[in-house]
PDB file of C-alpha atoms in Angstrom:
ATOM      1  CA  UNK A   1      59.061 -18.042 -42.995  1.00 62.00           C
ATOM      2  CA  UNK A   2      59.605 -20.485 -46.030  1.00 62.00           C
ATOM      3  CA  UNK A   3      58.445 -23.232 -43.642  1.00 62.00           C
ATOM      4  CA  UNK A   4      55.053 -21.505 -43.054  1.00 66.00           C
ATOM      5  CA  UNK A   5      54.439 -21.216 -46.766  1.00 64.00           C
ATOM      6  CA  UNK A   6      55.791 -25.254 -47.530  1.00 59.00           C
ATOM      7  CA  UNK A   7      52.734 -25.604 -44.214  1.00 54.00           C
ATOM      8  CA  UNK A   8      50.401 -23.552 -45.724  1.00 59.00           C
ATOM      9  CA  UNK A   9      50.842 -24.896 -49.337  1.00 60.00           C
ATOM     10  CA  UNK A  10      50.419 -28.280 -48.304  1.00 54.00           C
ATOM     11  CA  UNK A  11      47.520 -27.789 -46.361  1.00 55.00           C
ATOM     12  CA  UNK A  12      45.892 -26.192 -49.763  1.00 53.00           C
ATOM     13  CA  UNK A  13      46.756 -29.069 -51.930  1.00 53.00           C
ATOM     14  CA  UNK A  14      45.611 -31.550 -49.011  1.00 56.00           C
ATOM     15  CA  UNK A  15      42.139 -29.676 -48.602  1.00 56.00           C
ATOM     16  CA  UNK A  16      41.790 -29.399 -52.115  1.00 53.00           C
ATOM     17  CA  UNK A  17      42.370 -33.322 -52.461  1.00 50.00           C
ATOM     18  CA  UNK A  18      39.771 -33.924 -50.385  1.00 52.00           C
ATOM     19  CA  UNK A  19      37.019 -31.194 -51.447  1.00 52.00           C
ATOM     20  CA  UNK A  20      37.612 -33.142 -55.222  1.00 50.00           C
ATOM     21  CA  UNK A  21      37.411 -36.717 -54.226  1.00 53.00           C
ATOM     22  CA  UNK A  22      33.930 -35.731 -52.681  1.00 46.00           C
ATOM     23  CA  UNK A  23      32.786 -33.700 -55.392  1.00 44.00           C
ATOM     24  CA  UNK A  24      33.633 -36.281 -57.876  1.00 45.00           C
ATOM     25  CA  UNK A  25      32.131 -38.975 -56.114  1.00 46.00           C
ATOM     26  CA  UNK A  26      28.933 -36.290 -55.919  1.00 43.00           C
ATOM     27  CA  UNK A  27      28.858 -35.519 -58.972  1.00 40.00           C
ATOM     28  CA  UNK A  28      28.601 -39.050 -60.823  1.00 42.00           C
ATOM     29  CA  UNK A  29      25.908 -40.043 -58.278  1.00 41.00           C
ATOM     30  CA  UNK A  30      24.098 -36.681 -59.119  1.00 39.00           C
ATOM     31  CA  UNK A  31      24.883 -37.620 -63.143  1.00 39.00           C
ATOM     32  CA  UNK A  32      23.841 -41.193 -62.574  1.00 41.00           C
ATOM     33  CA  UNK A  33      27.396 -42.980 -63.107  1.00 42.00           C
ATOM     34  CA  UNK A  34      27.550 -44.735 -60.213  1.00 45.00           C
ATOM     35  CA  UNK A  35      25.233 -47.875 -60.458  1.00 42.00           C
ATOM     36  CA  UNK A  36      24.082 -49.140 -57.152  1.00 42.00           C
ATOM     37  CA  UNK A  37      27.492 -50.764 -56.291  1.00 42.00           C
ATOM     38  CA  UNK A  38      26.537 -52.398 -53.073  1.00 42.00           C
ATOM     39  CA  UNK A  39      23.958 -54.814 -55.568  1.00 41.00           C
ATOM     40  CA  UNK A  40      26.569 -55.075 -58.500  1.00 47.00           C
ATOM     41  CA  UNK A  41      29.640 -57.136 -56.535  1.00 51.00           C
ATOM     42  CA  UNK A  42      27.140 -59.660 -54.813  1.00 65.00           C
ATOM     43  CA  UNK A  43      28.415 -62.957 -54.738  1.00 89.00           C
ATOM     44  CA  UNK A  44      31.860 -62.546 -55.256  1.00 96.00           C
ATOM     45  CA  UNK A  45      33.840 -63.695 -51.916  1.00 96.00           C
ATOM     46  CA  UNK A  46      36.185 -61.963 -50.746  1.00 96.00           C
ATOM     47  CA  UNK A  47      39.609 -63.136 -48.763  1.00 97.00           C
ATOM     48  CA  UNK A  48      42.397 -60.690 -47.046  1.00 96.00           C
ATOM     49  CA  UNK A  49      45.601 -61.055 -47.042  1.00 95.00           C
ATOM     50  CA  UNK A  50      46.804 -64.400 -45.099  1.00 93.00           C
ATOM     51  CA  UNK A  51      42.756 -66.019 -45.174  1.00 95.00           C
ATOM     52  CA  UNK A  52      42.165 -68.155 -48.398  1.00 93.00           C
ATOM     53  CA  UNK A  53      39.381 -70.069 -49.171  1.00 95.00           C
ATOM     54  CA  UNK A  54      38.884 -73.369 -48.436  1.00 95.00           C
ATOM     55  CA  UNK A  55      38.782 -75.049 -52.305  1.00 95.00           C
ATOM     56  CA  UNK A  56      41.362 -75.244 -55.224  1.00 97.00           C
ATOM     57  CA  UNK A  57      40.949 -71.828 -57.662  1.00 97.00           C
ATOM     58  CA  UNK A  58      42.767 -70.795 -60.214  1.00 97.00           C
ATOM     59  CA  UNK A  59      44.062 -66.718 -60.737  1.00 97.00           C
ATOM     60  CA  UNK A  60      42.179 -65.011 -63.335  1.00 98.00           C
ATOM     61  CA  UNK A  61      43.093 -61.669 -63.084  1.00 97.00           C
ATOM     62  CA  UNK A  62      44.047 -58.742 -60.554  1.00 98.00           C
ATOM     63  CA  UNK A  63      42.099 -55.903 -59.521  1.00 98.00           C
ATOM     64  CA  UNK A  64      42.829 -52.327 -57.783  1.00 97.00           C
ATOM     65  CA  UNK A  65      40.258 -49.803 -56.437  1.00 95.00           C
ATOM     66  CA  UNK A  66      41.123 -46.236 -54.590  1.00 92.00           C
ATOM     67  CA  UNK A  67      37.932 -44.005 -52.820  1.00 90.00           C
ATOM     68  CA  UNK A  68      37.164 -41.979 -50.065  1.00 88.00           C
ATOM     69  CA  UNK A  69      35.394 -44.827 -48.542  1.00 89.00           C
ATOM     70  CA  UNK A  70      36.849 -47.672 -47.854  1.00 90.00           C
ATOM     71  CA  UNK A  71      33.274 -49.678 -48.640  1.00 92.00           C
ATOM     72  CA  UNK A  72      33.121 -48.206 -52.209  1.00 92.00           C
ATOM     73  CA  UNK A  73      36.488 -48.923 -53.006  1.00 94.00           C
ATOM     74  CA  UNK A  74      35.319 -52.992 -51.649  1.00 95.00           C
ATOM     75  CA  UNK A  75      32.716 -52.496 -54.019  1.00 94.00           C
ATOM     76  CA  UNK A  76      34.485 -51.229 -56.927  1.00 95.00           C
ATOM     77  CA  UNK A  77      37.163 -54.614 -56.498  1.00 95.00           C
ATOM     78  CA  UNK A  78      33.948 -56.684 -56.694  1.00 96.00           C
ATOM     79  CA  UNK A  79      32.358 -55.430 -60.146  1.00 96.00           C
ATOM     80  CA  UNK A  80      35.706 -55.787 -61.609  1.00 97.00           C
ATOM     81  CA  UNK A  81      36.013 -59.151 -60.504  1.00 97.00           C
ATOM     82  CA  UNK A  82      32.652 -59.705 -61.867  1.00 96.00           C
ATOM     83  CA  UNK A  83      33.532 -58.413 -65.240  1.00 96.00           C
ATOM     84  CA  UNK A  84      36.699 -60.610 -65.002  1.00 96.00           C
ATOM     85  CA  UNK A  85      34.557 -63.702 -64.419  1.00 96.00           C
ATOM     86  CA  UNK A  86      35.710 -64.311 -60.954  1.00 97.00           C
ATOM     87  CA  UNK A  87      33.972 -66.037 -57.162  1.00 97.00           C
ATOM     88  CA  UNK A  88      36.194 -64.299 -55.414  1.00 97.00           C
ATOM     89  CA  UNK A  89      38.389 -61.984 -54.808  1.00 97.00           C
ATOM     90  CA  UNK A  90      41.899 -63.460 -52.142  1.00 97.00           C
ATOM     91  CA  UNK A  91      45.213 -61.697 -51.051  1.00 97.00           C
ATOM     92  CA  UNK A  92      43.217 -58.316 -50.340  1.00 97.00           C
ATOM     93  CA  UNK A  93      45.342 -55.849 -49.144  1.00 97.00           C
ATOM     94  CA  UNK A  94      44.421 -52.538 -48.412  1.00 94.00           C
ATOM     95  CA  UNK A  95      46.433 -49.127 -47.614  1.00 94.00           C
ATOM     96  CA  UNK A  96      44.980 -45.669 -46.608  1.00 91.00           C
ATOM     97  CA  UNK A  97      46.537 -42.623 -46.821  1.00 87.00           C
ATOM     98  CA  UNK A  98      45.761 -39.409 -45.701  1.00 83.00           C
ATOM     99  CA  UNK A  99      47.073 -35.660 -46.287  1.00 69.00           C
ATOM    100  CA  UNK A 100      48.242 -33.625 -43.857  1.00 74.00           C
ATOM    101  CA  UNK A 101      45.355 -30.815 -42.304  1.00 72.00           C
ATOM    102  CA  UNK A 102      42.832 -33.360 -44.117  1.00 72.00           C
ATOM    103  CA  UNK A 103      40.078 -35.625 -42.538  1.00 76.00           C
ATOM    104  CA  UNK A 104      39.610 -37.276 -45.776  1.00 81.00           C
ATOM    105  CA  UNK A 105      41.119 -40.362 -46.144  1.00 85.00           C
ATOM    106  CA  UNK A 106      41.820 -42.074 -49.039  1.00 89.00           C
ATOM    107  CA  UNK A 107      41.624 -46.198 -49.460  1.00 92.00           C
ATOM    108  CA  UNK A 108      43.593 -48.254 -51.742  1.00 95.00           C
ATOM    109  CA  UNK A 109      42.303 -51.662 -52.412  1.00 97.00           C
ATOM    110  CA  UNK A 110      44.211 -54.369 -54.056  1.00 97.00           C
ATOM    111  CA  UNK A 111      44.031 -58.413 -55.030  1.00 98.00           C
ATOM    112  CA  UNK A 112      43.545 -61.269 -57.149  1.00 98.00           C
ATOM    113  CA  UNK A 113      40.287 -62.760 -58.371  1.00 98.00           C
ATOM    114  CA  UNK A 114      40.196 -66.221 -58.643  1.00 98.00           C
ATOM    115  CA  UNK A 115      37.572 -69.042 -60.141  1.00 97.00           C
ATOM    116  CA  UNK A 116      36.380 -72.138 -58.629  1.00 97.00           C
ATOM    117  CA  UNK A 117      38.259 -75.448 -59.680  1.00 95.00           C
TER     118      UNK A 117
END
């Protein structure tokens, strides 16, 4: 019986998770908060974990990003490398978790943004 209710509980608070990280992404794209992303982070590079690029840079900075989609969170690591000056963005690791009785996923995003030398 207490098992049930831990289930049930959990599924709430996983469904519930996921009903806000739409809405809130909704709702600041209804409100106008969320620029056109996809334009914003152009010409920053971007490196994963174990792939570098292939001149000297120097760290300027790092940068973390969490959405629903793993392409917004990208996009989100870019305009703060922007705002930090950066090319590009190296050592990008990413994680995604989910909760339990939820098809929304959640992406973490995470690296360093480096100049040119």
């Amino acid at each position: 019986m207490r098992r049930i209710k831990t289930l049930s509980i959990l599924a709430v608070v996983s469904i519930f998770l996921s009903i806000s990280c739409i809405f809130s992404v909704a709702l600041a794209e209804l409100r106008g908060d969320c620029p056109n992303l996809s334009t914003q982070g152009k010409g920053i590079e971007v490196y994963m974990k174990g792939d570098s690029p292939d001149r000297d840079t120097r760290t300027v900075g790092r940068v973390s990003a969490s959405s629903c989609a793993v392409e917004s969170a990208m996009d989100l690591l870019k305009n703060q490398a922007r705002k930090l000056g950066g090319d590009a963005i190296v050592n990008v690791q990413t994680e995604c978790k989910s909760s339990p009785g939820s098809s929304q996923d959640l992406y973490f995003l995470k690296g360093e943004v480096v100049v040119w030398e």
